[in-house]
Coordinates of C-alpha atoms and ligand atoms in Angstrom, one line a residue:
X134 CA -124.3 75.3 -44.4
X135 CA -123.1 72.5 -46.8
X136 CA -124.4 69.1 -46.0
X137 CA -123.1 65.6 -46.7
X138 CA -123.5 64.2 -50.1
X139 CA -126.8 62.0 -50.2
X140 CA -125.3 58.4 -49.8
X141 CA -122.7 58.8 -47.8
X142 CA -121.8 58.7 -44.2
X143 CA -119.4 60.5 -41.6
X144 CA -118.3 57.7 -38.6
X145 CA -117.8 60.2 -35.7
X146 CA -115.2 60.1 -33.1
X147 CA -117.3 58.4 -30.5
X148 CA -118.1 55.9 -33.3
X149 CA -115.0 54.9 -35.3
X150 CA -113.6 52.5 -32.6
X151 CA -116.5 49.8 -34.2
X152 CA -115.1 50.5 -37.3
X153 CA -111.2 49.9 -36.5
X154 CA -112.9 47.0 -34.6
X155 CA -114.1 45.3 -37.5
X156 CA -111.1 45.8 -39.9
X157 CA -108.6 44.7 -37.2
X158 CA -110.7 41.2 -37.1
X159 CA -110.7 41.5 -40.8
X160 CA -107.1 42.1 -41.0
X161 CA -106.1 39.2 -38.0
X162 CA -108.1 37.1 -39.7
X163 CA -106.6 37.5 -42.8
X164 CA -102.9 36.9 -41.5
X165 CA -104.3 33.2 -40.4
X166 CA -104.6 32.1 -43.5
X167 CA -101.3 33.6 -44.9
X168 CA -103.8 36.5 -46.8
X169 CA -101.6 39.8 -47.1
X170 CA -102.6 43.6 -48.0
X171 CA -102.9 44.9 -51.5
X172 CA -103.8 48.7 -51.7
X173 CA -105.0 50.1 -55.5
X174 CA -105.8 53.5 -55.9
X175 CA -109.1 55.0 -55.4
X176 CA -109.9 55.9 -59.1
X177 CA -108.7 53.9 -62.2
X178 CA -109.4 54.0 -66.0
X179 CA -112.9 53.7 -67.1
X180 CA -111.8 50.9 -69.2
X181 CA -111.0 48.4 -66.2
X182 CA -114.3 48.4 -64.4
X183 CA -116.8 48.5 -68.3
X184 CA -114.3 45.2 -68.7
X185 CA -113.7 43.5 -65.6
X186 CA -116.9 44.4 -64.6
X187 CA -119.0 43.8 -67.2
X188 CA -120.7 46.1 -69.8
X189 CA -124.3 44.2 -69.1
X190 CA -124.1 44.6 -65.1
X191 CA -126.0 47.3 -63.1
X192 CA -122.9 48.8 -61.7
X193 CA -121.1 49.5 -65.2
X194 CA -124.4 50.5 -66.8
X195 CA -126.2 52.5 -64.0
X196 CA -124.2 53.0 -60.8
X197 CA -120.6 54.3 -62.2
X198 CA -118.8 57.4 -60.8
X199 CA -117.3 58.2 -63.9
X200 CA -115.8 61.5 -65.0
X201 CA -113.2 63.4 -67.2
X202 CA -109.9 64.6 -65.8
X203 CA -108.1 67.7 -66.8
X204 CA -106.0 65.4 -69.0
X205 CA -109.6 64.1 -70.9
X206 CA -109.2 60.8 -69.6
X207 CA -112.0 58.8 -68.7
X208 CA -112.0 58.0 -65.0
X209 CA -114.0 56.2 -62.7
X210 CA -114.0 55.9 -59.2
X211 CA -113.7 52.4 -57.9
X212 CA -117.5 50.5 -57.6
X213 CA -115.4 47.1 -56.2
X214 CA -112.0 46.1 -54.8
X215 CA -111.6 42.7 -57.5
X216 CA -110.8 45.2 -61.1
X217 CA -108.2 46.9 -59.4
X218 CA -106.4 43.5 -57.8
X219 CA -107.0 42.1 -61.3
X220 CA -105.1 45.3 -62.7
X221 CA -102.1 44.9 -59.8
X222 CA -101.7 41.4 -60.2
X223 CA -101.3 41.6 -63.9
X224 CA -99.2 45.3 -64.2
X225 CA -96.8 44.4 -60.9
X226 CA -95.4 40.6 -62.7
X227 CA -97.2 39.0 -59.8
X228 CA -98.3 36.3 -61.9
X229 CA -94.9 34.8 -62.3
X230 CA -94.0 35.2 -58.2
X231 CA -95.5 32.7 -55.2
X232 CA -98.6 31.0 -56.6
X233 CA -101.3 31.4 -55.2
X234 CA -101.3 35.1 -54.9
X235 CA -103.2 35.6 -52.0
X236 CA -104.8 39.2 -51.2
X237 CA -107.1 41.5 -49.7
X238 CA -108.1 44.9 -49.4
X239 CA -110.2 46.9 -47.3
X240 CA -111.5 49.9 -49.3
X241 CA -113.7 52.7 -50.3
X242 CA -116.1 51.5 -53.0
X243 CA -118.4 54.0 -54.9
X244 CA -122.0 53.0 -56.7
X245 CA -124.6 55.9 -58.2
X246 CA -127.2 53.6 -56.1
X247 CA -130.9 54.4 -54.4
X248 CA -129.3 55.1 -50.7
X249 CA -131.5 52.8 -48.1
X250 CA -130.4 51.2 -44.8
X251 CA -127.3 49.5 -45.6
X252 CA -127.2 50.9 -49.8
X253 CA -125.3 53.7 -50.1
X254 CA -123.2 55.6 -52.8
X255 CA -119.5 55.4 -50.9
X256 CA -119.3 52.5 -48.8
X257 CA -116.5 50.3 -48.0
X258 CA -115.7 46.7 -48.4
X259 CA -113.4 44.0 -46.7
X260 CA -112.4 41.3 -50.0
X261 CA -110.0 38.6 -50.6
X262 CA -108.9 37.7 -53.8
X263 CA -106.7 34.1 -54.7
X264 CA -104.9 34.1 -57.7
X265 CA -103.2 30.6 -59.4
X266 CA -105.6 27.7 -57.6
X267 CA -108.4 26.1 -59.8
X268 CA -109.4 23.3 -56.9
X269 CA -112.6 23.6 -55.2
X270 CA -110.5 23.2 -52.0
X271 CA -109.5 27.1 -52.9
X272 CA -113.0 27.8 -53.2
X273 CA -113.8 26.3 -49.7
X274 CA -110.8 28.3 -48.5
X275 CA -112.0 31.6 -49.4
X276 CA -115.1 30.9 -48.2
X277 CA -113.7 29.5 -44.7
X278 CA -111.8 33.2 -44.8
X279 CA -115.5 34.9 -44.6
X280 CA -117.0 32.4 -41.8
X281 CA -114.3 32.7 -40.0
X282 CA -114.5 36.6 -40.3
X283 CA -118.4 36.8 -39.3
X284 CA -117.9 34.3 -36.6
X285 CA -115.2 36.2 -34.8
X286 CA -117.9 39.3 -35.3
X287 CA -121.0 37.3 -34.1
X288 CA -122.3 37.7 -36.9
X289 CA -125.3 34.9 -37.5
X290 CA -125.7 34.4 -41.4
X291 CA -126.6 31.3 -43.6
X292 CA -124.3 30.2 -46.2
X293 CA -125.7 29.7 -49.9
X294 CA -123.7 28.0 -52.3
X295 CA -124.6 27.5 -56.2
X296 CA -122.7 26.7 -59.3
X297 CA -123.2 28.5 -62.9
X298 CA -121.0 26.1 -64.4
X299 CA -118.4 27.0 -66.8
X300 CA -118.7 28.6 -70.5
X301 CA -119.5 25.5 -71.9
X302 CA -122.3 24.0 -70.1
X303 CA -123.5 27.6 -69.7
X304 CA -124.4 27.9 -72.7
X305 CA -126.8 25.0 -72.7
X306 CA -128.5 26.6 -69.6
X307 CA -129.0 30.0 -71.2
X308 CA -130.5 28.5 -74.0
X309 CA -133.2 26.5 -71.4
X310 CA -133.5 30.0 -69.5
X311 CA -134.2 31.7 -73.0
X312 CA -136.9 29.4 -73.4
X313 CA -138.4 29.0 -70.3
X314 CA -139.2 33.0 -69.6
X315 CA -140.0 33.7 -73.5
X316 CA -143.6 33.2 -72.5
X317 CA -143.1 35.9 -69.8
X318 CA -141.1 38.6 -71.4
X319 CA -144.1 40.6 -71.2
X320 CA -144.3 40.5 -67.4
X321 CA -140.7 41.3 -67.0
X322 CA -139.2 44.4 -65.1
X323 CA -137.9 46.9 -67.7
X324 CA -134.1 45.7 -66.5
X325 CA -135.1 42.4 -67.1
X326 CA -136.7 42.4 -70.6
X327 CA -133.0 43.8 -71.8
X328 CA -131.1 41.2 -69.0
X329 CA -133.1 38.8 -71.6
X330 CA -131.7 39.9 -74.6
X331 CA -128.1 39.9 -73.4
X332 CA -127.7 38.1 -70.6
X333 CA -130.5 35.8 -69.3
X334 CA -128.8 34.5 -66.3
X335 CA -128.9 37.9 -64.6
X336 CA -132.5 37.7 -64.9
X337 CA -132.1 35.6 -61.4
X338 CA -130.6 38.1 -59.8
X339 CA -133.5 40.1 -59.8
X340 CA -135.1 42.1 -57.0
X341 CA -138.1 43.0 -58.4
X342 CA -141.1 40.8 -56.6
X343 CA -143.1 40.3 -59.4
X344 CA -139.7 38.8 -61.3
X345 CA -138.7 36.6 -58.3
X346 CA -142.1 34.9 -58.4
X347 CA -141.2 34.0 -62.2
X348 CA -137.9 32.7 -61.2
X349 CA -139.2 31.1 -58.6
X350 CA -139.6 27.6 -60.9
X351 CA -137.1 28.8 -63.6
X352 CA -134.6 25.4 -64.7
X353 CA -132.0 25.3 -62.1
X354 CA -128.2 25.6 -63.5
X355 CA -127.4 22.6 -61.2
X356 CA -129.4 20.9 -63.4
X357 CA -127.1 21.5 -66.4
X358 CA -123.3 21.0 -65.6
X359 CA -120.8 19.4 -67.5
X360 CA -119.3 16.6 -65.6
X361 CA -116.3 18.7 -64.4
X362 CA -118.0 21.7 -63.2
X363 CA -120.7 18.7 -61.3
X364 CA -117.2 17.5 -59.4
X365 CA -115.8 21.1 -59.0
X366 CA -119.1 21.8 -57.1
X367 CA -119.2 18.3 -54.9
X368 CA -115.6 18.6 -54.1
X369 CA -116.3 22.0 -52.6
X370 CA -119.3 20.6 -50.0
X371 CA -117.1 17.9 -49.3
X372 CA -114.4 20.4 -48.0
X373 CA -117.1 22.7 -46.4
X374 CA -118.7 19.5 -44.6
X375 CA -114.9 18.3 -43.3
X376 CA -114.7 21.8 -42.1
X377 CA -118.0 21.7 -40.4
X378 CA -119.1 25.1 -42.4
X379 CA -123.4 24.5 -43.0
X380 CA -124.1 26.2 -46.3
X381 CA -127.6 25.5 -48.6
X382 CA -128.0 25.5 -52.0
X383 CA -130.0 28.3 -53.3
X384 CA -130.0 27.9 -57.5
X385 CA -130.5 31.9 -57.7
X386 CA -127.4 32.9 -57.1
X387 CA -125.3 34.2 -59.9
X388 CA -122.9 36.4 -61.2
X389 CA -124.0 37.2 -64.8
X390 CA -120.7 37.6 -66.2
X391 CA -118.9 35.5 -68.8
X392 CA -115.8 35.1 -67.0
X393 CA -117.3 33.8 -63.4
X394 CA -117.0 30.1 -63.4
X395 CA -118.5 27.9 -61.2
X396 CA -118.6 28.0 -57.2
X397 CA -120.8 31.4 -56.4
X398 CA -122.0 32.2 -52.7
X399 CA -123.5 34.4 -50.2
X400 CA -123.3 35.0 -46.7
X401 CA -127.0 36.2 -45.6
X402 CA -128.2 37.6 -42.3
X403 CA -131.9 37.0 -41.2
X404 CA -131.5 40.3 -38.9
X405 CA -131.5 43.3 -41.4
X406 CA -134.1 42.2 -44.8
X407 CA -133.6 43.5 -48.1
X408 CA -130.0 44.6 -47.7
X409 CA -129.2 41.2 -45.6
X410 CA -126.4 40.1 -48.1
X411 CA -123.5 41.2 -46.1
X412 CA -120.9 39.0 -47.6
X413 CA -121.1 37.6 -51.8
X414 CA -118.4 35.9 -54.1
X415 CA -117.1 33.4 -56.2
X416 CA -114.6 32.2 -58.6
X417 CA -113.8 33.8 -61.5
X418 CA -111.6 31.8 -63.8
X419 CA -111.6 33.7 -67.1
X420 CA -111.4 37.5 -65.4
X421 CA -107.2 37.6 -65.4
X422 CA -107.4 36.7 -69.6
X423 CA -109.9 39.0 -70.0
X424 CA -108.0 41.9 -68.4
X425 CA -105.1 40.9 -70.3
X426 CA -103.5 38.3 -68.2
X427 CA -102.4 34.8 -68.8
X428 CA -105.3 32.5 -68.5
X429 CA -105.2 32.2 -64.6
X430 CA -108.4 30.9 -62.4
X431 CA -109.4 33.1 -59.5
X432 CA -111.6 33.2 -56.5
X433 CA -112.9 36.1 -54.2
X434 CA -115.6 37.5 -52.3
X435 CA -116.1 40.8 -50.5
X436 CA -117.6 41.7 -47.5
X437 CA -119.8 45.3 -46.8
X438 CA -118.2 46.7 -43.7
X439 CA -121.5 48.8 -43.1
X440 CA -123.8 45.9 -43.4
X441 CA -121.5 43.8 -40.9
X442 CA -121.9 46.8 -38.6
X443 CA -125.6 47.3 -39.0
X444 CA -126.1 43.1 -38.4
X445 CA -123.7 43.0 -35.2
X446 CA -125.4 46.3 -33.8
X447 CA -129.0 44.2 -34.6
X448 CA -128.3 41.4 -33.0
X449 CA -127.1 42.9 -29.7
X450 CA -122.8 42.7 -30.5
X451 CA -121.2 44.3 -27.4
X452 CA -117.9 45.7 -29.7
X453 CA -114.9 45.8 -27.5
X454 CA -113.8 50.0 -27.2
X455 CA -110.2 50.8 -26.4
X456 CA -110.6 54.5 -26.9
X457 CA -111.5 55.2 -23.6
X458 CA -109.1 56.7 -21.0
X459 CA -107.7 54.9 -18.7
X460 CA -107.1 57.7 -16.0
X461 CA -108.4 61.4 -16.0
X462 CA -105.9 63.5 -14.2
X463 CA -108.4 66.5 -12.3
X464 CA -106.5 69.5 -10.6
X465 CA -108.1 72.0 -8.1
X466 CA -106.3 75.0 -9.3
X467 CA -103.0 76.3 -11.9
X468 CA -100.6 74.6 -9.7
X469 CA -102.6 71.1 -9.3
X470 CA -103.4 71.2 -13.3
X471 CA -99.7 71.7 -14.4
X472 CA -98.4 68.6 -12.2
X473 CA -101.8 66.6 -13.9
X474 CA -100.3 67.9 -16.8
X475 CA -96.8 66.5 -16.0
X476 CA -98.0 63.3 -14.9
X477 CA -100.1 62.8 -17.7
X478 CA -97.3 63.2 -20.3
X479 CA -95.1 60.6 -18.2
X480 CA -98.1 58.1 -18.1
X481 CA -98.8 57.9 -22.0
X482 CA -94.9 57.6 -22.5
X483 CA -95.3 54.3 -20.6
X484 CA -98.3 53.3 -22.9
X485 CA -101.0 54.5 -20.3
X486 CA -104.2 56.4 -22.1
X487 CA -104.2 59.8 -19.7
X488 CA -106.1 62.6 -20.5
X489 CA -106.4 65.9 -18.1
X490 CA -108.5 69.1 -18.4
X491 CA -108.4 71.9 -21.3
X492 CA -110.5 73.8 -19.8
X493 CA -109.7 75.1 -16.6
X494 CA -112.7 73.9 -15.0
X495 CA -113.9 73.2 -11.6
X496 CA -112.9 70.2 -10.3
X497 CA -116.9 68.8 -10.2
X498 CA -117.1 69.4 -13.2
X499 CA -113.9 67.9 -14.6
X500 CA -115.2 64.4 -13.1
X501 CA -118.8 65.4 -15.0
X502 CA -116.3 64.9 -18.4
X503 CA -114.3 62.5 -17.2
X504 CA -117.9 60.3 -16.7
X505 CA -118.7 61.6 -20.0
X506 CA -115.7 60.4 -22.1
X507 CA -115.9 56.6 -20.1
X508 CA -112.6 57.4 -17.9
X509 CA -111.8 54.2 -16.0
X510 CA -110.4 56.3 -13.2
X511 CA -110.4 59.6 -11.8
X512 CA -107.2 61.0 -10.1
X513 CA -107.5 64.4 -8.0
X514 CA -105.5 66.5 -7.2
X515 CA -106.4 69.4 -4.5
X516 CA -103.4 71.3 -2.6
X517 CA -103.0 68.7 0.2
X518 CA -102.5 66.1 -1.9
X519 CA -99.5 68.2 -4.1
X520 CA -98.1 68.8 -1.0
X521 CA -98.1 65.2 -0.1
X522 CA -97.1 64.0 -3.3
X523 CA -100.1 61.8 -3.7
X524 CA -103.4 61.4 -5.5
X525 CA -107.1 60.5 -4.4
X526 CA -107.7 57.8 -7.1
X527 CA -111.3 56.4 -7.7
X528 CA -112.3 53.7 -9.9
X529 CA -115.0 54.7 -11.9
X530 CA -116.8 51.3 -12.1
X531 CA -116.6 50.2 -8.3
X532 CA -116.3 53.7 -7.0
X533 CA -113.9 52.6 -4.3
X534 CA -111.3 55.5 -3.9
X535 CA -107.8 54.7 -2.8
X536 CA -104.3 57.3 -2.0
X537 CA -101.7 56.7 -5.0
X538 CA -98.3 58.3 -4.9
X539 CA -97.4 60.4 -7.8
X540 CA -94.1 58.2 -8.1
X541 CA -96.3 54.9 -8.4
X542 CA -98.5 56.2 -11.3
X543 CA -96.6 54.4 -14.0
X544 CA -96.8 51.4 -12.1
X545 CA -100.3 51.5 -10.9
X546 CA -102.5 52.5 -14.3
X547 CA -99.6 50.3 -16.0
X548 CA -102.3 47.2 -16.5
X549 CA -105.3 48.9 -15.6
Ligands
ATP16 P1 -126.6 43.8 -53.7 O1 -127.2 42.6 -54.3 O2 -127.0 44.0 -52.2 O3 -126.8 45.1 -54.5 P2 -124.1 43.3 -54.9 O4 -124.3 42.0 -55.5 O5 -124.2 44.5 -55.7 O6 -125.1 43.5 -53.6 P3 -121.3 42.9 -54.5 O7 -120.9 43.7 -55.7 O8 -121.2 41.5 -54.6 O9 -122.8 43.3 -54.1 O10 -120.5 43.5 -53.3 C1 -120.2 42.7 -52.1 C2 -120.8 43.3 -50.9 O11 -120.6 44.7 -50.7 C3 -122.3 43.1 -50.8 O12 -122.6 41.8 -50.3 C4 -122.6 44.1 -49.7 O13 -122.4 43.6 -48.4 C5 -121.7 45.2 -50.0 N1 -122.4 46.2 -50.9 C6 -122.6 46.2 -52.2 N2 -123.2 47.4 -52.6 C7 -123.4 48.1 -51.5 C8 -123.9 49.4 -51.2 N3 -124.4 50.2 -52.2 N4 -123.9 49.9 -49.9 C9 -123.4 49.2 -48.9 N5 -122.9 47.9 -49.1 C10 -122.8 47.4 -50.3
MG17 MG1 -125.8 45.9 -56.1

């Protein structure tokens, strides 16, 4: 017997209509705000995450699925949806089409993590990435994309908003953040001791308790931006106050990489703990140059499908399912299955979900499956009623049973 790979997950038949659920809510949403499909492949060059990930992060350092082809190439198969838009946008002449470029993607994302509830090593992600807009009203709009998205799920989450300023003023920060945990290098994680050598911010970021409580009264990058990244950030509550979205400040939140400006953010649920962070992103201004692009300002996020799924099953979600048949056709014997058989064909070429027995079991203990599989109705057929050209039709919910002639089927189960 070969099991599963640790980390990742099969969503069973019975199961997948939550998933199709969520990405058709994702996808709707999406069209609203004039948001349209990208797909990039599954595995790019090496090259494109260590760079447009960042060479100091956890995902580039520790987490990579990275391998050689037959060809010796270095390949890696995608951590995050953002590298690969980056790539697209750049490689397909996009940046000289309809500005913005608006995107998203709903993917397969692959991290060598510690597998927990809601952490694992293939998971998939719904993100949105805008291309061309440096405003802080795009930033609000990306971020209007994800509360719109959780509130058509029912999801309950808080919005946290922070700015890490731009290059500039960064600099100035990291210099206070230098100084302000040189004291306590010593009581540092052993992530953080090198995240303070090369890149101090991420030290925020950190999970580890005994860090947190360090960070806990660590200077506050709000504290420290220019005067253009200050208006960037009170534009953007401005817009997310006109369109009644409640957010909180929470000076923790970062993305440690040289080429996210400004507005970060995370949508967190109360419901599921540690792995509550069900939604996170940002803008990232200098990302595009970086990957060899002209200088163009960006702004994303992405959302973990499984960690929506895990909050909405929490907090009681009733997901609508459309995979359930809408009549079961039972026959008493050969003859009675065959004209099920018949009828069911005619029924799904008018749209109608019909599904009859494989089989050739009893008629009891057709309707046992038939209960089993969520059939809205039952339709029998016993010799009598083939002779009559009729069906004994019950509804499954009220239990009320009523005569239906085989010629009305179409019209009967049409809207049921
Ligand atoms: P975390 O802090 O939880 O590790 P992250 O900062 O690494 O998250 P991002 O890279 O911002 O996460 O990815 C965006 C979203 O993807 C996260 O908010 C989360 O919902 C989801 N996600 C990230 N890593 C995983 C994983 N290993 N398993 C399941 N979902 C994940
Ligand atoms: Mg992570």
């Amino acid at each position: 017997m070969i099991n599963i790979p640790k980390g990742t997950k099969d969503v069973l038949p019975a199961d997948s209509y939550k998933w199709q659920y969520v990405e058709g809510v994702a996808r709707e949403t999406a069209k609203l705000f004039g948001v349209k499909e990208l797909r990039t492949p599954t595995f790019e060059h090496t090259e494109l995450f260590s760079r447009g990930v960042g060479d100091t992060t956890d995902i580039v350092t520790k987490e990579m699925y990275t391998f050689k082809d037959k060809g010796d190439r270095s390949i890696t198969l995608k951590p995050e949806g953002t590298a690969g838009a980056v790539r697209a946008f750049i490689e397909n002449g996009l940046i000289g089409g309809a500005m913005p470029a608006k995107m998203y993607y709903i993917t397969p994302a692959f991290r060598y993590e510690r597998p927990q509830a809601g952490r694992l090593r293939e998971f998939h992600q719904f993100g949105v990435e805008i291309f061309g807009a440096k405003g802080a009203q795009t930033d609000a709009e990306a971020i209007l994309i994800a509360d719109s998205l959780l509130k058509k799920l029912g999801i309950n989450v808080k919005l946290y908003i922070n700015s890490i300023g731009c290059p500039t003023c960064r600099a100035k920060y990291n210099q206070a953040l230098k100084e302000f945990f040189a004291p306590h290098v010593e009581e540092l994680c052993y992530d953080c001791k090198t995240r303070y050598e090369k890149n101090p911010l991420r030290l925020l970021d950190c999970k580890e308790e005994n860090c947190k409580k360090i960070n806990a009264s660590a200077p506050k990058m709000l504290d420290y931006l220019c005067e253009e990244c200050a208006t960037h950030f009170e534009t953007l509550k401005t817009h997310l106050q006109n369109a009644g979205v409640a957010y909180e400040i929470d000076s923790r939140i970062v993305r440690g990489l040289d080429y996210y400006t400004r507005t970060v953010f995370e949508f967190v649920s109360t419901s599921i703990g540690a792995q509550g962070t069900v939604c996170a992103g940002g803008r990232y201004d200098g990302l595009i140059e970086q990957l060899g692009g002209n200088p163009t300002p960006a702004v994303g996020f992405a959302a973990g499908i499984e960690r929506l799924l895990i909050v909405m099953e929490q907090s009681g979600v009733e997901i609508p399912n459309d995979d359930k048949a809408t009549v079961y056709i039972a026959g008493m014997d050969a003859e009675c299955r065959d004209k099920a058989f018949a009828l069911a064909s005619q029924l799904r070429l008018s749209g109608v979900k019909a599904e009859i027995d494989h089989m050739e079991r009893s008629v009891k203990a057709q309707f046992k499956y038939a209960d089993k599989i969520g059939a809205k109705y039952v339709a029998v057929i016993g010799g009598n009623e083939l002779a009559d050209g009729k069906a004994n039709v019950k509804n499954m919910t009220t239990g009320e049973s009523e005569s239906v002639a085989f010629a009305d089927f179409v019209a009967y189960f049409a809207n049921k």
